């Protein structure tokens, strides 16, 4: 009986308390999760070994990207046996002839030609499964046709992250830096996603990886029966598989600069929006704990700035400014260190704007969580 009256009389205070709660949630994520990446130092290995590696790339109608990017995987300086497998998935362009030309110069290149679609298995999972089954070696390293290794030591760096119990290594798939504000938005979103999945892995609650730069053992793939648990979902060959297979003991991250891959960013807002909407259709299949953690963080981001404005206008702007200042100080430390570690330090000067932008980001992309996934991967 008295609750509505209390809310009516103290709504300004409730606004400020809600603002403080949102800030506390944000601080918790930054201090408990993201600080792990900010101050991360890889554990030293008692013995450093190199292992044979199978690099796997799936391509459909990627002739231009194969010409531009495949040489980066073929000229790697890796002193141990390795192979590069390209699964040419029902391409109608000149991919077949381009790959044949590459094979004349690079003996480590193996090509798997798929000429028939897999029924009831939409997306990239069937060609990727064929590539994995064709691989000669236990250590798999996955990337995409539109990606290029950031250095000639990519294979060496990624496989060096394996320790005795490691079955999965998460890498960072960056985007090329170009002129224009859209490029900065794309790179910020990519960094922000990596900040989460890399930090969660360090905290012992790994939930995803990205197929642009991901490594795991064949044994863990077959132990989980490949992608059979979510074959009906077009996406998820990277994040849903890691969500199911990763544990706090069998996973490591790699953020050495040599381990990065680089991709071409979307060139238009519409193209980027389609890409992100397609990616978000798989998150509904994550484990409940991961969905809760991700949703709570996103919700606290979404409501913070509206509550900040409302508290400043209707309660006390000094108190609101203090809450904002504390949050900003912690964020600046975390963002500065992690942006630098991931090679995105040029974005630091705009981090306040990007933090505000996330309100609109969630408005735009949240509906994708409810959409039916697109059946084709290309």
One Martini backbone bead per residue (centre of mass of N, CA, C, O) as a GRO file, in nm:
protein
  378
    1UNK     BB    1   0.056   0.064  -0.019
    2UNK     BB    2   0.333   0.245   0.027
    3UNK     BB    3   0.511   0.218  -0.228
    4UNK     BB    4   0.395   0.424  -0.432
    5UNK     BB    5   0.439   0.668  -0.243
    6UNK     BB    6   0.745   0.638  -0.215
    7UNK     BB    7   0.812   0.663  -0.517
    8UNK     BB    8   0.684   0.945  -0.555
    9UNK     BB    9   0.862   1.097  -0.329
   10UNK     BB   10   1.161   0.930  -0.426
   11UNK     BB   11   1.249   0.931  -0.737
   12UNK     BB   12   1.520   1.081  -0.732
   13UNK     BB   13   1.670   0.882  -0.550
   14UNK     BB   14   1.624   0.633  -0.726
   15UNK     BB   15   1.791   0.732  -0.959
   16UNK     BB   16   2.062   0.741  -0.802
   17UNK     BB   17   2.067   0.450  -0.706
   18UNK     BB   18   2.063   0.330  -0.991
   19UNK     BB   19   2.323   0.459  -1.084
   20UNK     BB   20   2.504   0.330  -0.866
   21UNK     BB   21   2.443   0.038  -0.944
   22UNK     BB   22   2.549   0.052  -1.235
   23UNK     BB   23   2.836   0.133  -1.152
   24UNK     BB   24   2.900  -0.115  -0.976
   25UNK     BB   25   2.875  -0.321  -1.200
   26UNK     BB   26   3.096  -0.203  -1.378
   27UNK     BB   27   3.323  -0.224  -1.168
   28UNK     BB   28   3.315  -0.525  -1.136
   29UNK     BB   29   3.394  -0.600  -1.427
   30UNK     BB   30   3.662  -0.440  -1.434
   31UNK     BB   31   3.796  -0.567  -1.169
   32UNK     BB   32   3.735  -0.883  -1.214
   33UNK     BB   33   3.780  -0.912  -1.530
   34UNK     BB   34   3.942  -0.686  -1.706
   35UNK     BB   35   4.203  -0.676  -1.529
   36UNK     BB   36   4.323  -0.944  -1.629
   37UNK     BB   37   4.405  -0.827  -1.907
   38UNK     BB   38   4.554  -0.566  -1.824
   39UNK     BB   39   4.761  -0.767  -1.626
   40UNK     BB   40   4.866  -0.966  -1.828
   41UNK     BB   41   5.082  -1.263  -1.797
   42UNK     BB   42   5.235  -1.504  -1.928
   43UNK     BB   43   5.319  -1.810  -1.867
   44UNK     BB   44   5.585  -1.989  -1.804
   45UNK     BB   45   5.774  -2.231  -1.967
   46UNK     BB   46   5.972  -2.495  -1.908
   47UNK     BB   47   5.898  -2.609  -2.202
   48UNK     BB   48   5.966  -2.563  -2.546
   49UNK     BB   49   5.741  -2.651  -2.808
   50UNK     BB   50   5.689  -2.801  -3.124
   51UNK     BB   51   5.414  -2.849  -3.350
   52UNK     BB   52   5.220  -2.974  -3.559
   53UNK     BB   53   5.024  -2.791  -3.811
   54UNK     BB   54   4.677  -2.712  -3.898
   55UNK     BB   55   4.558  -2.506  -4.135
   56UNK     BB   56   4.219  -2.362  -4.160
   57UNK     BB   57   4.028  -2.276  -4.462
   58UNK     BB   58   3.727  -2.130  -4.556
   59UNK     BB   59   3.573  -2.111  -4.893
   60UNK     BB   60   3.341  -1.880  -5.072
   61UNK     BB   61   3.390  -1.686  -5.314
   62UNK     BB   62   3.734  -1.593  -5.252
   63UNK     BB   63   3.940  -1.501  -5.468
   64UNK     BB   64   4.044  -1.221  -5.375
   65UNK     BB   65   4.124  -1.307  -5.083
   66UNK     BB   66   4.325  -1.528  -5.161
   67UNK     BB   67   4.525  -1.343  -5.304
   68UNK     BB   68   4.574  -1.148  -5.053
   69UNK     BB   69   4.595  -1.372  -4.788
   70UNK     BB   70   4.720  -1.661  -4.825
   71UNK     BB   71   5.029  -1.595  -4.824
   72UNK     BB   72   5.043  -1.540  -4.512
   73UNK     BB   73   5.015  -1.859  -4.449
   74UNK     BB   74   5.251  -1.972  -4.651
   75UNK     BB   75   5.507  -1.775  -4.522
   76UNK     BB   76   5.570  -1.909  -4.269
   77UNK     BB   77   5.788  -1.918  -3.982
   78UNK     BB   78   5.818  -2.270  -3.946
   79UNK     BB   79   6.016  -2.540  -3.819
   80UNK     BB   80   5.764  -2.712  -3.840
   81UNK     BB   81   5.537  -2.904  -3.937
   82UNK     BB   82   5.297  -2.801  -4.196
   83UNK     BB   83   4.959  -2.701  -4.295
   84UNK     BB   84   4.735  -2.583  -4.563
   85UNK     BB   85   4.383  -2.574  -4.555
   86UNK     BB   86   4.150  -2.552  -4.828
   87UNK     BB   87   3.801  -2.508  -4.836
   88UNK     BB   88   3.615  -2.537  -5.129
   89UNK     BB   89   3.279  -2.415  -5.116
   90UNK     BB   90   3.107  -2.407  -5.388
   91UNK     BB   91   3.242  -2.239  -5.603
   92UNK     BB   92   3.193  -1.990  -5.886
   93UNK     BB   93   3.460  -1.891  -5.912
   94UNK     BB   94   3.831  -1.877  -5.930
   95UNK     BB   95   3.942  -2.045  -5.686
   96UNK     BB   96   4.047  -2.313  -5.808
   97UNK     BB   97   4.276  -2.181  -5.988
   98UNK     BB   98   4.423  -2.031  -5.766
   99UNK     BB   99   4.495  -2.280  -5.593
  100UNK     BB  100   4.654  -2.429  -5.810
  101UNK     BB  101   4.873  -2.212  -5.831
  102UNK     BB  102   4.971  -2.225  -5.537
  103UNK     BB  103   5.054  -2.532  -5.539
  104UNK     BB  104   5.308  -2.493  -5.721
  105UNK     BB  105   5.466  -2.325  -5.474
  106UNK     BB  106   5.302  -2.479  -5.226
  107UNK     BB  107   5.327  -2.784  -5.064
  108UNK     BB  108   5.148  -2.720  -4.794
  109UNK     BB  109   4.905  -2.709  -4.984
  110UNK     BB  110   4.564  -2.799  -4.926
  111UNK     BB  111   4.285  -2.914  -5.123
  112UNK     BB  112   3.926  -2.894  -5.077
  113UNK     BB  113   3.663  -3.008  -5.283
  114UNK     BB  114   3.334  -2.882  -5.290
  115UNK     BB  115   3.022  -2.994  -5.483
  116UNK     BB  116   2.827  -3.032  -5.225
  117UNK     BB  117   2.569  -2.998  -5.030
  118UNK     BB  118   2.462  -2.998  -4.699
  119UNK     BB  119   2.214  -3.141  -4.547
  120UNK     BB  120   2.095  -2.982  -4.257
  121UNK     BB  121   2.383  -2.799  -4.279
  122UNK     BB  122   2.426  -2.498  -4.218
  123UNK     BB  123   2.686  -2.326  -4.325
  124UNK     BB  124   3.033  -2.384  -4.213
  125UNK     BB  125   3.052  -2.670  -4.069
  126UNK     BB  126   3.100  -2.876  -4.290
  127UNK     BB  127   3.366  -2.771  -4.417
  128UNK     BB  128   3.519  -2.766  -4.147
  129UNK     BB  129   3.493  -3.067  -4.082
  130UNK     BB  130   3.646  -3.162  -4.333
  131UNK     BB  131   3.909  -3.018  -4.265
  132UNK     BB  132   3.960  -3.164  -3.995
  133UNK     BB  133   3.955  -3.457  -4.112
  134UNK     BB  134   4.204  -3.384  -4.314
  135UNK     BB  135   4.393  -3.348  -4.096
  136UNK     BB  136   4.715  -3.453  -3.984
  137UNK     BB  137   4.700  -3.279  -3.722
  138UNK     BB  138   4.626  -3.197  -3.392
  139UNK     BB  139   4.687  -2.901  -3.446
  140UNK     BB  140   4.463  -2.633  -3.480
  141UNK     BB  141   4.424  -2.353  -3.722
  142UNK     BB  142   4.200  -2.084  -3.748
  143UNK     BB  143   4.061  -1.913  -4.038
  144UNK     BB  144   3.999  -1.672  -4.284
  145UNK     BB  145   3.994  -1.552  -4.609
  146UNK     BB  146   3.979  -1.236  -4.489
  147UNK     BB  147   4.255  -1.316  -4.358
  148UNK     BB  148   4.569  -1.206  -4.203
  149UNK     BB  149   4.858  -1.231  -4.080
  150UNK     BB  150   5.054  -1.007  -3.889
  151UNK     BB  151   5.272  -1.238  -3.921
  152UNK     BB  152   5.532  -1.488  -3.968
  153UNK     BB  153   5.456  -1.593  -3.642
  154UNK     BB  154   5.170  -1.708  -3.595
  155UNK     BB  155   5.196  -2.011  -3.557
  156UNK     BB  156   5.411  -2.007  -3.337
  157UNK     BB  157   5.251  -1.838  -3.129
  158UNK     BB  158   4.993  -2.012  -3.100
  159UNK     BB  159   5.135  -2.289  -3.023
  160UNK     BB  160   5.299  -2.169  -2.772
  161UNK     BB  161   5.035  -2.151  -2.577
  162UNK     BB  162   5.071  -2.435  -2.514
  163UNK     BB  163   5.004  -2.664  -2.270
  164UNK     BB  164   4.950  -2.959  -2.127
  165UNK     BB  165   4.618  -2.889  -2.082
  166UNK     BB  166   4.580  -2.768  -2.353
  167UNK     BB  167   4.305  -2.725  -2.616
  168UNK     BB  168   4.270  -2.400  -2.616
  169UNK     BB  169   4.314  -2.101  -2.828
  170UNK     BB  170   4.284  -1.756  -2.798
  171UNK     BB  171   4.254  -1.505  -3.028
  172UNK     BB  172   4.311  -1.208  -3.224
  173UNK     BB  173   4.075  -1.035  -3.444
  174UNK     BB  174   4.147  -0.788  -3.641
  175UNK     BB  175   4.133  -0.464  -3.795
  176UNK     BB  176   4.193  -0.257  -4.022
  177UNK     BB  177   4.324   0.057  -4.058
  178UNK     BB  178   4.113   0.333  -4.136
  179UNK     BB  179   3.943   0.568  -4.262
  180UNK     BB  180   3.706   0.669  -4.053
  181UNK     BB  181   3.449   0.616  -3.824
  182UNK     BB  182   3.355   0.327  -3.880
  183UNK     BB  183   3.626   0.192  -3.821
  184UNK     BB  184   3.625   0.266  -3.518
  185UNK     BB  185   3.366   0.118  -3.442
  186UNK     BB  186   3.453  -0.163  -3.527
  187UNK     BB  187   3.709  -0.179  -3.348
  188UNK     BB  188   3.568  -0.135  -3.080
  189UNK     BB  189   3.377  -0.379  -3.087
  190UNK     BB  190   3.603  -0.587  -3.115
  191UNK     BB  191   3.749  -0.514  -2.857
  192UNK     BB  192   3.509  -0.542  -2.659
  193UNK     BB  193   3.468  -0.844  -2.710
  194UNK     BB  194   3.758  -0.931  -2.633
  195UNK     BB  195   3.755  -0.826  -2.346
  196UNK     BB  196   3.551  -1.040  -2.260
  197UNK     BB  197   3.648  -1.328  -2.363
  198UNK     BB  198   3.935  -1.306  -2.240
  199UNK     BB  199   3.858  -1.241  -1.943
  200UNK     BB  200   3.677  -1.485  -1.890
  201UNK     BB  201   3.896  -1.694  -1.936
  202UNK     BB  202   4.080  -1.591  -1.701
  203UNK     BB  203   3.828  -1.643  -1.488
  204UNK     BB  204   3.697  -1.940  -1.578
  205UNK     BB  205   3.453  -1.833  -1.810
  206UNK     BB  206   3.434  -1.947  -2.092
  207UNK     BB  207   3.234  -1.859  -2.414
  208UNK     BB  208   3.441  -1.771  -2.656
  209UNK     BB  209   3.531  -1.734  -3.004
  210UNK     BB  210   3.714  -1.664  -3.308
  211UNK     BB  211   3.752  -1.773  -3.642
  212UNK     BB  212   3.994  -1.577  -3.720
  213UNK     BB  213   4.137  -1.684  -3.425
  214UNK     BB  214   4.180  -2.031  -3.376
  215UNK     BB  215   4.263  -2.299  -3.138
  216UNK     BB  216   4.265  -2.667  -3.156
  217UNK     BB  217   4.208  -2.989  -3.087
  218UNK     BB  218   4.097  -3.273  -3.224
  219UNK     BB  219   4.005  -3.419  -2.968
  220UNK     BB  220   3.789  -3.206  -2.878
  221UNK     BB  221   3.617  -3.227  -3.129
  222UNK     BB  222   3.547  -3.537  -3.109
  223UNK     BB  223   3.443  -3.544  -2.814
  224UNK     BB  224   3.202  -3.328  -2.915
  225UNK     BB  225   3.104  -3.406  -3.200
  226UNK     BB  226   3.157  -3.143  -3.292
  227UNK     BB  227   2.856  -2.976  -3.425
  228UNK     BB  228   2.600  -3.152  -3.342
  229UNK     BB  229   2.453  -2.969  -3.119
  230UNK     BB  230   2.445  -2.717  -3.372
  231UNK     BB  231   2.376  -2.783  -3.684
  232UNK     BB  232   2.105  -2.599  -3.717
  233UNK     BB  233   2.309  -2.366  -3.688
  234UNK     BB  234   2.478  -2.162  -3.891
  235UNK     BB  235   2.631  -2.072  -3.664
  236UNK     BB  236   2.894  -2.142  -3.413
  237UNK     BB  237   3.179  -2.267  -3.496
  238UNK     BB  238   3.302  -2.099  -3.253
  239UNK     BB  239   3.128  -2.008  -3.000
  240UNK     BB  240   2.960  -2.272  -2.946
  241UNK     BB  241   3.197  -2.462  -2.921
  242UNK     BB  242   3.342  -2.317  -2.689
  243UNK     BB  243   3.101  -2.315  -2.492
  244UNK     BB  244   3.115  -2.638  -2.471
  245UNK     BB  245   3.447  -2.708  -2.448
  246UNK     BB  246   3.523  -2.508  -2.237
  247UNK     BB  247   3.749  -2.458  -1.966
  248UNK     BB  248   3.947  -2.346  -1.706
  249UNK     BB  249   4.187  -2.566  -1.797
  250UNK     BB  250   4.179  -2.584  -2.144
  251UNK     BB  251   4.248  -2.265  -2.156
  252UNK     BB  252   4.390  -2.001  -2.364
  253UNK     BB  253   4.564  -1.706  -2.431
  254UNK     BB  254   4.659  -1.469  -2.710
  255UNK     BB  255   4.840  -1.130  -2.719
  256UNK     BB  256   5.039  -1.137  -2.921
  257UNK     BB  257   5.122  -0.968  -3.198
  258UNK     BB  258   5.196  -1.227  -3.374
  259UNK     BB  259   4.892  -1.361  -3.328
  260UNK     BB  260   4.750  -1.193  -3.515
  261UNK     BB  261   4.475  -1.092  -3.711
  262UNK     BB  262   4.362  -0.955  -4.030
  263UNK     BB  263   4.083  -0.757  -4.144
  264UNK     BB  264   3.833  -0.654  -4.337
  265UNK     BB  265   3.628  -0.405  -4.316
  266UNK     BB  266   3.355  -0.264  -4.335
  267UNK     BB  267   3.226  -0.009  -4.578
  268UNK     BB  268   2.939  -0.016  -4.439
  269UNK     BB  269   2.677   0.004  -4.236
  270UNK     BB  270   2.505  -0.228  -4.357
  271UNK     BB  271   2.724  -0.446  -4.354
  272UNK     BB  272   2.781  -0.442  -4.049
  273UNK     BB  273   2.495  -0.497  -3.953
  274UNK     BB  274   2.468  -0.777  -4.080
  275UNK     BB  275   2.702  -0.909  -3.935
  276UNK     BB  276   2.604  -0.863  -3.639
  277UNK     BB  277   2.328  -0.999  -3.662
  278UNK     BB  278   2.444  -1.279  -3.728
  279UNK     BB  279   2.616  -1.317  -3.468
  280UNK     BB  280   2.375  -1.278  -3.247
  281UNK     BB  281   2.203  -1.548  -3.308
  282UNK     BB  282   2.387  -1.740  -3.102
  283UNK     BB  283   2.370  -1.635  -2.795
  284UNK     BB  284   2.103  -1.792  -2.708
  285UNK     BB  285   2.294  -2.076  -2.678
  286UNK     BB  286   2.412  -2.024  -2.427
  287UNK     BB  287   2.489  -2.047  -2.127
  288UNK     BB  288   2.333  -1.919  -1.858
  289UNK     BB  289   2.578  -1.777  -1.720
  290UNK     BB  290   2.661  -1.618  -1.975
  291UNK     BB  291   2.398  -1.468  -2.027
  292UNK     BB  292   2.392  -1.322  -1.759
  293UNK     BB  293   2.663  -1.170  -1.769
  294UNK     BB  294   2.612  -1.023  -2.039
  295UNK     BB  295   2.338  -0.888  -1.967
  296UNK     BB  296   2.423  -0.725  -1.719
  297UNK     BB  297   2.637  -0.555  -1.856
  298UNK     BB  298   2.459  -0.436  -2.082
  299UNK     BB  299   2.244  -0.307  -1.897
  300UNK     BB  300   2.437  -0.115  -1.743
  301UNK     BB  301   2.517   0.040  -1.998
  302UNK     BB  302   2.234   0.127  -2.103
  303UNK     BB  303   2.142   0.292  -1.822
  304UNK     BB  304   2.358   0.493  -1.728
  305UNK     BB  305   2.324   0.765  -1.895
  306UNK     BB  306   2.026   0.820  -1.840
  307UNK     BB  307   2.071   0.828  -1.529
  308UNK     BB  308   2.277   1.055  -1.525
  309UNK     BB  309   2.097   1.276  -1.642
  310UNK     BB  310   1.859   1.249  -1.444
  311UNK     BB  311   2.023   1.299  -1.180
  312UNK     BB  312   2.137   1.579  -1.260
  313UNK     BB  313   1.847   1.715  -1.299
  314UNK     BB  314   1.669   1.581  -1.030
  315UNK     BB  315   1.892   1.575  -0.796
  316UNK     BB  316   2.246   1.569  -0.816
  317UNK     BB  317   2.515   1.669  -0.996
  318UNK     BB  318   2.752   1.612  -0.805
  319UNK     BB  319   2.694   1.315  -0.744
  320UNK     BB  320   2.685   1.222  -1.036
  321UNK     BB  321   2.979   1.308  -1.099
  322UNK     BB  322   3.119   1.121  -0.900
  323UNK     BB  323   3.027   0.854  -1.019
  324UNK     BB  324   3.143   0.908  -1.300
  325UNK     BB  325   3.442   0.952  -1.211
  326UNK     BB  326   3.500   0.673  -1.096
  327UNK     BB  327   3.434   0.512  -1.348
  328UNK     BB  328   3.632   0.662  -1.537
  329UNK     BB  329   3.896   0.591  -1.395
  330UNK     BB  330   3.883   0.284  -1.422
  331UNK     BB  331   3.842   0.271  -1.727
  332UNK     BB  332   4.102   0.416  -1.818
  333UNK     BB  333   4.295   0.198  -1.719
  334UNK     BB  334   4.180  -0.048  -1.866
  335UNK     BB  335   4.170   0.066  -2.158
  336UNK     BB  336   4.462   0.145  -2.193
  337UNK     BB  337   4.589  -0.137  -2.155
  338UNK     BB  338   4.412  -0.307  -2.357
  339UNK     BB  339   4.448  -0.142  -2.613
  340UNK     BB  340   4.754  -0.181  -2.620
  341UNK     BB  341   4.760  -0.497  -2.627
  342UNK     BB  342   4.558  -0.487  -2.903
  343UNK     BB  343   4.645  -0.241  -3.098
  344UNK     BB  344   4.418   0.020  -3.005
  345UNK     BB  345   4.528   0.307  -2.887
  346UNK     BB  346   4.383   0.521  -3.081
  347UNK     BB  347   4.095   0.487  -2.915
  348UNK     BB  348   4.126   0.622  -2.631
  349UNK     BB  349   4.031   0.926  -2.685
  350UNK     BB  350   3.717   0.788  -2.742
  351UNK     BB  351   3.596   0.617  -2.502
  352UNK     BB  352   3.358   0.790  -2.403
  353UNK     BB  353   3.197   0.782  -2.660
  354UNK     BB  354   3.183   0.471  -2.685
  355UNK     BB  355   3.035   0.429  -2.418
  356UNK     BB  356   2.783   0.586  -2.513
  357UNK     BB  357   2.728   0.427  -2.782
  358UNK     BB  358   2.622   0.156  -2.651
  359UNK     BB  359   2.330   0.240  -2.628
  360UNK     BB  360   2.278   0.235  -2.940
  361UNK     BB  361   2.384  -0.045  -3.002
  362UNK     BB  362   2.163  -0.201  -2.844
  363UNK     BB  363   1.922  -0.089  -2.999
  364UNK     BB  364   2.011  -0.207  -3.280
  365UNK     BB  365   2.107  -0.527  -3.195
  366UNK     BB  366   1.906  -0.672  -3.000
  367UNK     BB  367   1.691  -0.789  -3.208
  368UNK     BB  368   1.882  -1.025  -3.313
  369UNK     BB  369   1.819  -1.229  -3.076
  370UNK     BB  370   1.515  -1.293  -3.213
  371UNK     BB  371   1.623  -1.403  -3.467
  372UNK     BB  372   1.647  -1.591  -3.736
  373UNK     BB  373   1.877  -1.760  -3.875
  374UNK     BB  374   2.073  -1.763  -4.130
  375UNK     BB  375   2.150  -2.028  -4.352
  376UNK     BB  376   2.387  -1.879  -4.469
  377UNK     BB  377   2.748  -1.804  -4.471
  378UNK     BB  378   2.734  -1.627  -4.770
   0.00000   0.00000   0.00000
